[in-house]
PDB file of C-alpha atoms in Angstrom:
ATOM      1  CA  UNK N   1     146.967 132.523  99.049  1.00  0.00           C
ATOM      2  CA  UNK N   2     149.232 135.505  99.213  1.00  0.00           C
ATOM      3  CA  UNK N   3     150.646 136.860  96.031  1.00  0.00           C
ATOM      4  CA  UNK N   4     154.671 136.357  95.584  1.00  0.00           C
ATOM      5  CA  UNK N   5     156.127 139.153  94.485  1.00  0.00           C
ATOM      6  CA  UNK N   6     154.383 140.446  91.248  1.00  0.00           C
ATOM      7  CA  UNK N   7     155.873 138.923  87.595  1.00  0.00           C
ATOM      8  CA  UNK N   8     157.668 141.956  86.040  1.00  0.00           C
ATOM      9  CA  UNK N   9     155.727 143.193  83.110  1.00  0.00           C
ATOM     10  CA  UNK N  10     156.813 143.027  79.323  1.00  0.00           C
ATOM     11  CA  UNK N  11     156.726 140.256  76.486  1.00  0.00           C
ATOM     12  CA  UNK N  12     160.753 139.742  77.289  1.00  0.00           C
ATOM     13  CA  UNK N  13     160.030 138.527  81.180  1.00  0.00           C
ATOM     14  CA  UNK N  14     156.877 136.336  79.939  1.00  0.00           C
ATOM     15  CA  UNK N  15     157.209 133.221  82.447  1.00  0.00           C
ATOM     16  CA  UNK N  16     156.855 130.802  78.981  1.00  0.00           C
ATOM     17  CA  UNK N  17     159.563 132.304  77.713  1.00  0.00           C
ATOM     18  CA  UNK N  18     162.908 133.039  78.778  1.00  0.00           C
ATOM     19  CA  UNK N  19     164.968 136.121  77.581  1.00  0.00           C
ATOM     20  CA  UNK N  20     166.558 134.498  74.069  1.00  0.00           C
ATOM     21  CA  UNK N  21     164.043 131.504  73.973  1.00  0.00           C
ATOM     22  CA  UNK N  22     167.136 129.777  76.168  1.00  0.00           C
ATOM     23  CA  UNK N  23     164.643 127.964  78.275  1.00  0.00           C
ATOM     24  CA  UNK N  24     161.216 125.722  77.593  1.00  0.00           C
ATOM     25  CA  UNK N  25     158.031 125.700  80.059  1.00  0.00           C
ATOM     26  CA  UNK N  26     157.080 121.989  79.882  1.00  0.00           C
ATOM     27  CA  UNK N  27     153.442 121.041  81.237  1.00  0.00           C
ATOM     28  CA  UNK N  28     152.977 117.983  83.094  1.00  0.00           C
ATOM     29  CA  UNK N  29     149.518 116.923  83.691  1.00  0.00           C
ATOM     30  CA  UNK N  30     148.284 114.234  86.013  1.00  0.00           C
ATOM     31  CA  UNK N  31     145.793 111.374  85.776  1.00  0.00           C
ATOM     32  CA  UNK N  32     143.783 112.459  82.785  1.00  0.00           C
ATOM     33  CA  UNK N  33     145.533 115.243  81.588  1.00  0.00           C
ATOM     34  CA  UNK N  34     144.045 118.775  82.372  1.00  0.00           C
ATOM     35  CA  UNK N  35     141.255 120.054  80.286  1.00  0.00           C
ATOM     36  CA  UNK N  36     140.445 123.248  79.001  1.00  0.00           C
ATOM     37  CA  UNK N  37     139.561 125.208  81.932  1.00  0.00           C
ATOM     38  CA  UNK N  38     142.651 124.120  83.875  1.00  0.00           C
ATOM     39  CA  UNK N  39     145.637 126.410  85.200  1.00  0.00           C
ATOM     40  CA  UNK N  40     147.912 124.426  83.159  1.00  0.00           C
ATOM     41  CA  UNK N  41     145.562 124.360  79.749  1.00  0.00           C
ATOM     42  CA  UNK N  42     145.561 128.521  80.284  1.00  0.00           C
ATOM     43  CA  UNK N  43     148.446 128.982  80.266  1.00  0.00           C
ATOM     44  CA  UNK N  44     149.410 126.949  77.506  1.00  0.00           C
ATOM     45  CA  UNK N  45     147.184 129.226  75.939  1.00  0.00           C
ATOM     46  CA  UNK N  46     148.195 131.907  77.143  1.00  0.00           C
ATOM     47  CA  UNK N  47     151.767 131.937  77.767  1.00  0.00           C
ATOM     48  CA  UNK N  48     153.072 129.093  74.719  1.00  0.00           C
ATOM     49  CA  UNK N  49     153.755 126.771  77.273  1.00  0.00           C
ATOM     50  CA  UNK N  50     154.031 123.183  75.681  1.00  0.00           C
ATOM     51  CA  UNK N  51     152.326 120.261  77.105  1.00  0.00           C
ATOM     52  CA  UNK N  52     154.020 117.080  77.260  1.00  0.00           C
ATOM     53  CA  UNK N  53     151.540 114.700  75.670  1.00  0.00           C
ATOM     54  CA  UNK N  54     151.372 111.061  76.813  1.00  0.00           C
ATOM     55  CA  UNK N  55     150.845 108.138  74.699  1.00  0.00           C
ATOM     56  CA  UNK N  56     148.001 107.041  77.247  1.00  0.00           C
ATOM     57  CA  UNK N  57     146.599 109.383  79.735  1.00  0.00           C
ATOM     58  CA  UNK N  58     143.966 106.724  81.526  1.00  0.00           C
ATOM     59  CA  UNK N  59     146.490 104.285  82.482  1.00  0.00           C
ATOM     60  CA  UNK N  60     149.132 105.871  83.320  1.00  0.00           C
ATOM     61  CA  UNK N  61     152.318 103.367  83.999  1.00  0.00           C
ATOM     62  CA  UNK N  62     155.134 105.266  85.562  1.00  0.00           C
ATOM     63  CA  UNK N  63     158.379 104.015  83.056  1.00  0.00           C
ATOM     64  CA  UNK N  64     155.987 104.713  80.033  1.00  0.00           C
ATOM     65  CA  UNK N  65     155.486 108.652  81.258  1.00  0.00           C
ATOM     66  CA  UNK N  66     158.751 108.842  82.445  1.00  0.00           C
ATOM     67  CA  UNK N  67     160.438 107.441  78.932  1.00  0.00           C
ATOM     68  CA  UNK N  68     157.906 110.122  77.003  1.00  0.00           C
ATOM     69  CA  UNK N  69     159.294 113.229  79.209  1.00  0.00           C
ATOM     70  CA  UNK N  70     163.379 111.823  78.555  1.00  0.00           C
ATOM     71  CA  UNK N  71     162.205 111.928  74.983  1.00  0.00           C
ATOM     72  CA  UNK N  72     161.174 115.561  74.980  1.00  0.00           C
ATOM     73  CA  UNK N  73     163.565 117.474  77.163  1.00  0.00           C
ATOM     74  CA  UNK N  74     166.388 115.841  74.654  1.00  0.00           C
ATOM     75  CA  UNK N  75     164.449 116.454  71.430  1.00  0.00           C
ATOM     76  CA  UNK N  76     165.732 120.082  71.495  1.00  0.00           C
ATOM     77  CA  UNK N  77     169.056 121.576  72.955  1.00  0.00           C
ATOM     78  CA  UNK N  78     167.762 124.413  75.728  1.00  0.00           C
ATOM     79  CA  UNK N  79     166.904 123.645  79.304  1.00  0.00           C
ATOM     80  CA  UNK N  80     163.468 123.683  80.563  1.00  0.00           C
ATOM     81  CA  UNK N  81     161.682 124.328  83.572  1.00  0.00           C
ATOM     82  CA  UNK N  82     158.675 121.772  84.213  1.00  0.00           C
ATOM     83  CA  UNK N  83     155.037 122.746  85.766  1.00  0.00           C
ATOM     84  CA  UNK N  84     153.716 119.419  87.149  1.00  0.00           C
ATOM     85  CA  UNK N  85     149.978 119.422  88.448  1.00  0.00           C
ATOM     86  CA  UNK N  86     149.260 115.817  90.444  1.00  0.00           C
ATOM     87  CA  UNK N  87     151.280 112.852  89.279  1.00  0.00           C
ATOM     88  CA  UNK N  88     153.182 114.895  87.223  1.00  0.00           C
ATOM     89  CA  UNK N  89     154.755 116.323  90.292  1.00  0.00           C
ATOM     90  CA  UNK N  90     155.584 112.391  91.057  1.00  0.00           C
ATOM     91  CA  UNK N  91     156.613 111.682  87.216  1.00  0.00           C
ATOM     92  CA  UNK N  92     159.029 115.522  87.831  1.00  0.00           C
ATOM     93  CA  UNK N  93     160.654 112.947  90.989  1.00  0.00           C
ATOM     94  CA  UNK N  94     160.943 109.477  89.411  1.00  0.00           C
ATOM     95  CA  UNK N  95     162.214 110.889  85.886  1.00  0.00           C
ATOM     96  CA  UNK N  96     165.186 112.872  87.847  1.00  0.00           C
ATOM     97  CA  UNK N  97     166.254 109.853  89.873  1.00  0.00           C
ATOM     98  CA  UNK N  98     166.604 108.010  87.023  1.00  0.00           C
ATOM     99  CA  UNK N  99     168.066 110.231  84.068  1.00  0.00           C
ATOM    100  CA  UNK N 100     171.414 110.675  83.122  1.00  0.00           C
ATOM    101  CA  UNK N 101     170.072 114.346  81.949  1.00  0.00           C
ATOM    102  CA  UNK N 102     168.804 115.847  84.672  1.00  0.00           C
ATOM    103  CA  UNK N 103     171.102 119.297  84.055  1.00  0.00           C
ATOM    104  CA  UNK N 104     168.544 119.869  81.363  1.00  0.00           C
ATOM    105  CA  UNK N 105     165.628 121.163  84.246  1.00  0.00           C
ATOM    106  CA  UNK N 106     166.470 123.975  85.547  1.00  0.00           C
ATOM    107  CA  UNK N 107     163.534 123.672  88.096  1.00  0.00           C
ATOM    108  CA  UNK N 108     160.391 122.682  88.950  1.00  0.00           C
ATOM    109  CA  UNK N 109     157.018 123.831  89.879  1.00  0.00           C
ATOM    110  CA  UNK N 110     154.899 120.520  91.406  1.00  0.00           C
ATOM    111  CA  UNK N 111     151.302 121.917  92.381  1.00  0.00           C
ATOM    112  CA  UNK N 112     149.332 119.219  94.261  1.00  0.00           C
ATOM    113  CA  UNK N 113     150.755 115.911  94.549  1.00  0.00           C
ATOM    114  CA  UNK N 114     148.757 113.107  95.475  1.00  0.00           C
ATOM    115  CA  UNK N 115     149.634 110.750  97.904  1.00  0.00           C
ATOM    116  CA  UNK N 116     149.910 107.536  95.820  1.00  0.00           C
ATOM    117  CA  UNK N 117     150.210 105.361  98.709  1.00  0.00           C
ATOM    118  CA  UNK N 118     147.029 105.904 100.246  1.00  0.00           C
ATOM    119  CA  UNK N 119     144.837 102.879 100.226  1.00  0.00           C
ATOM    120  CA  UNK N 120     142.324 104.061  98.372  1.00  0.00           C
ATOM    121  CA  UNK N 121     144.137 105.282  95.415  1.00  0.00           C
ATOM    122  CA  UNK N 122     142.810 104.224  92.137  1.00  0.00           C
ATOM    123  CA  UNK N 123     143.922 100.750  91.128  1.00  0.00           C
ATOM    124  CA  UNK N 124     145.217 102.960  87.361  1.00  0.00           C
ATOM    125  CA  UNK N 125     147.823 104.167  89.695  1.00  0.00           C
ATOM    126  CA  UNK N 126     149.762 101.045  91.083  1.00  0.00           C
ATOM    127  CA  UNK N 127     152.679 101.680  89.019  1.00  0.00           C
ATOM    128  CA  UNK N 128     153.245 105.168  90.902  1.00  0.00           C
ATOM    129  CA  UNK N 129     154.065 103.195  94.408  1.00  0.00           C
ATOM    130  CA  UNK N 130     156.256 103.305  96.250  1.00  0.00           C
ATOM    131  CA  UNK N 131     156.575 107.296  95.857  1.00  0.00           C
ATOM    132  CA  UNK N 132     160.187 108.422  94.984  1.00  0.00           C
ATOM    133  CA  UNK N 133     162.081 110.006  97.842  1.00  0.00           C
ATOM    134  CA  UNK N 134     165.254 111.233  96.331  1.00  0.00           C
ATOM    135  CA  UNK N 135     166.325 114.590  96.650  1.00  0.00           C
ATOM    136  CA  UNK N 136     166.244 116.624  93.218  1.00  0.00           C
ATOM    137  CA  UNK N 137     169.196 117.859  91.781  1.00  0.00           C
ATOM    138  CA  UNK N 138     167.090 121.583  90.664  1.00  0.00           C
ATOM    139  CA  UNK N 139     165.236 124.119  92.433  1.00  0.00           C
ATOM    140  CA  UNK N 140     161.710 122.932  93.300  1.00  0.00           C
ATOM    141  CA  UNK N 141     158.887 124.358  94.949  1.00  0.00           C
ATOM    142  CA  UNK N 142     156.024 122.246  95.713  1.00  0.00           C
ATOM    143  CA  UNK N 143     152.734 124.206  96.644  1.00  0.00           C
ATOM    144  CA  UNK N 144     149.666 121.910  97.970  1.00  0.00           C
ATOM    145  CA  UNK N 145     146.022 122.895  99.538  1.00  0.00           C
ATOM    146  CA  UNK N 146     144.965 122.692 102.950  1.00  0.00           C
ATOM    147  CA  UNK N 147     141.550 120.551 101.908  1.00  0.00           C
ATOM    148  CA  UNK N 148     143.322 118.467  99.030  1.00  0.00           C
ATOM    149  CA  UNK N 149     141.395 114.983  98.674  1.00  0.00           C
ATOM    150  CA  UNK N 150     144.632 113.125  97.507  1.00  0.00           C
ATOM    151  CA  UNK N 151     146.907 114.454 100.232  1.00  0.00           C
ATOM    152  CA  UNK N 152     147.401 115.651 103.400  1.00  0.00           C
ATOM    153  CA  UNK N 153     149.734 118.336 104.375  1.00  0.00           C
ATOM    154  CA  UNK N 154     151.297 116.247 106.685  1.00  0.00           C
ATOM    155  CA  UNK N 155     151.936 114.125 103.051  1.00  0.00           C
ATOM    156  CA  UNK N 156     152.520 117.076 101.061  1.00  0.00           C
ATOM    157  CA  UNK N 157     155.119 118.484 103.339  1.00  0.00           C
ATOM    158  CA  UNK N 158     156.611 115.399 103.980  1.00  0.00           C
ATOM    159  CA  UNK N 159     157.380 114.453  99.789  1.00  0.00           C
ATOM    160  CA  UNK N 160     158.566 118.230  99.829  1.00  0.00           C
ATOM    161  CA  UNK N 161     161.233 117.483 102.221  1.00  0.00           C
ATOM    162  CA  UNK N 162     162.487 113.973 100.557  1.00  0.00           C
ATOM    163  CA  UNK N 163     162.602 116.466  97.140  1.00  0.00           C
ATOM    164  CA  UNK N 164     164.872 119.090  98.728  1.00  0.00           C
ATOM    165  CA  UNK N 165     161.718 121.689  97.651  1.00  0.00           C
ATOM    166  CA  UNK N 166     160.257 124.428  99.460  1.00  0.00           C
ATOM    167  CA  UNK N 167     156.660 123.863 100.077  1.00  0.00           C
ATOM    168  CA  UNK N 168     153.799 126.525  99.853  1.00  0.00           C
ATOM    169  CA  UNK N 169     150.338 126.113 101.654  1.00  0.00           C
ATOM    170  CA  UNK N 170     147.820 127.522  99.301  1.00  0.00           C
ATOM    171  CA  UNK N 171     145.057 127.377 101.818  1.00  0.00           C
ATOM    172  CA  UNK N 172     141.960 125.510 101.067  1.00  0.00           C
ATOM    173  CA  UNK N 173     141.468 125.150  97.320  1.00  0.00           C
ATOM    174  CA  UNK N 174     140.825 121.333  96.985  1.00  0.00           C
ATOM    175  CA  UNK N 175     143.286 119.742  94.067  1.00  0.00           C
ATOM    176  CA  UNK N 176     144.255 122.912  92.621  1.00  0.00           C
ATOM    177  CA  UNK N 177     142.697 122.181  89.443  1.00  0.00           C
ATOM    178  CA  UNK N 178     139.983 123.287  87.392  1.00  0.00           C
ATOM    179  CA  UNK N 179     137.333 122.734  89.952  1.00  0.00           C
ATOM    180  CA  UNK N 180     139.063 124.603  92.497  1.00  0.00           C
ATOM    181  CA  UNK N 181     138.183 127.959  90.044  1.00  0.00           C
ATOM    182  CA  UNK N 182     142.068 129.446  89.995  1.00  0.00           C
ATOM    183  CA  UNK N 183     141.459 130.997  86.725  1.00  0.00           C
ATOM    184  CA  UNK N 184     145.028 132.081  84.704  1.00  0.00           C
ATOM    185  CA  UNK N 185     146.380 131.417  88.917  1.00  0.00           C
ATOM    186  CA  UNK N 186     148.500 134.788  88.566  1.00  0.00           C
ATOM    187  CA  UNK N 187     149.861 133.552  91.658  1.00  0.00           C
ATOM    188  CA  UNK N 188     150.912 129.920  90.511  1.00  0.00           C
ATOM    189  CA  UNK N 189     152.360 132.104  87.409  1.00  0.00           C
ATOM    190  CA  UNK N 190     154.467 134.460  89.970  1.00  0.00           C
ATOM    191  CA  UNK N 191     156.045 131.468  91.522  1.00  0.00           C
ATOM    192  CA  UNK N 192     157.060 129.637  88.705  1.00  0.00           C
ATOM    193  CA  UNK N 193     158.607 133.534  87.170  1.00  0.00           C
ATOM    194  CA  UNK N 194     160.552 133.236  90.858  1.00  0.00           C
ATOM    195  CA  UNK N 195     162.169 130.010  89.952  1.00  0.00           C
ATOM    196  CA  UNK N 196     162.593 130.564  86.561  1.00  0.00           C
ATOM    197  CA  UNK N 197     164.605 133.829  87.406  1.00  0.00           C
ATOM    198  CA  UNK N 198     166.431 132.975  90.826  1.00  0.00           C
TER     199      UNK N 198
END
């Protein structure tokens, strides 16, 4: 995929942190969380981004995942901006229609989402249907693969447009996730420095 305009260099620009520590890069994992060699899991690593950890990551029940994110972006006062890979790019959508706090996301990065409506979507995923279609009330970009398993672009582009978000074709790369060999992503990184700084 072509590379957004380069991150500007320097610990003070780092995309997990914002200038003053005003603003928190939350992880959002799908089904399963992300393991080590995941985009996500790197830059956890790398850039102190903090994983929001789920009280049960095999069945996931939507209220459940949504009450665990509510109870994170309130546990501390500065905004965030949330990275969901998979159903966390669904959990990103049901948790803003929902909260009375959505003013503390300043945006969202939601790589991959699965089509949860799709027949043969695992039966640990009923709770995730009927997809939420309201528009989000922060900048979003979703950015989904030509070849994903879980989703069409005809899908992808479809949930971007219900979410207000721009949508980026990352050509074919599968699910985006560790099997799709993305490494660190520096380009994934680039976008979500874009709508962290807009």
């Amino acid at each position: 995929m072509p590379a957004p305009a380069a991150a500007a260099s320097g610990a003070e620009h780092s995309p997990g942190r914002a200038v003053g520590g005003e603003v928190r890069i939350l992880s959002l994992p799908g089904w399963q969380g992300s393991p080590a060699g995941h985009w996500q899991s790197r830059w956890e690593r790398l850039h102190g981004h903090r994983r929001v950890e789920q009280h049960d990551w095999l069945q996931p029940l939507r209220g459940d995942w949504m009450s665990r994110l509510e109870d994170v972006l309130l546990s501390e006062p500065s905004a965030a901006v949330l990275v969901g890979h998979s159903l966390g790019c669904h959990l990103v959508a049901a948790w803003a229609a929902a909260s009375r706090h959505t003013a503390k996301v300043q945006a969202a990065l939601l790589v991959a989402p699965p089509d949860t409506e799709r027949p043969d979507m695992p039966p640990q995923l009923h709770s995730w249907r009927p997809i939420v279609r309201e528009r989000l009330p922060f900048r979003a970009t979703v950015v989904a693969s030509t070849d994903d398993p879980y989703c069409t672009t005809a899908r992808a582009a479809e949930m971007a447009q219900t979410w207000g978000a721009s949508l980026l074709l990352a050509g074919p790369l599968g699910h985006l996730n560790a099997d799709s060999d993305l490494g660190d992503w520096p380009q994934g990184l680039a976008l979500l420095h874009d709508l962290q700084h807009d």
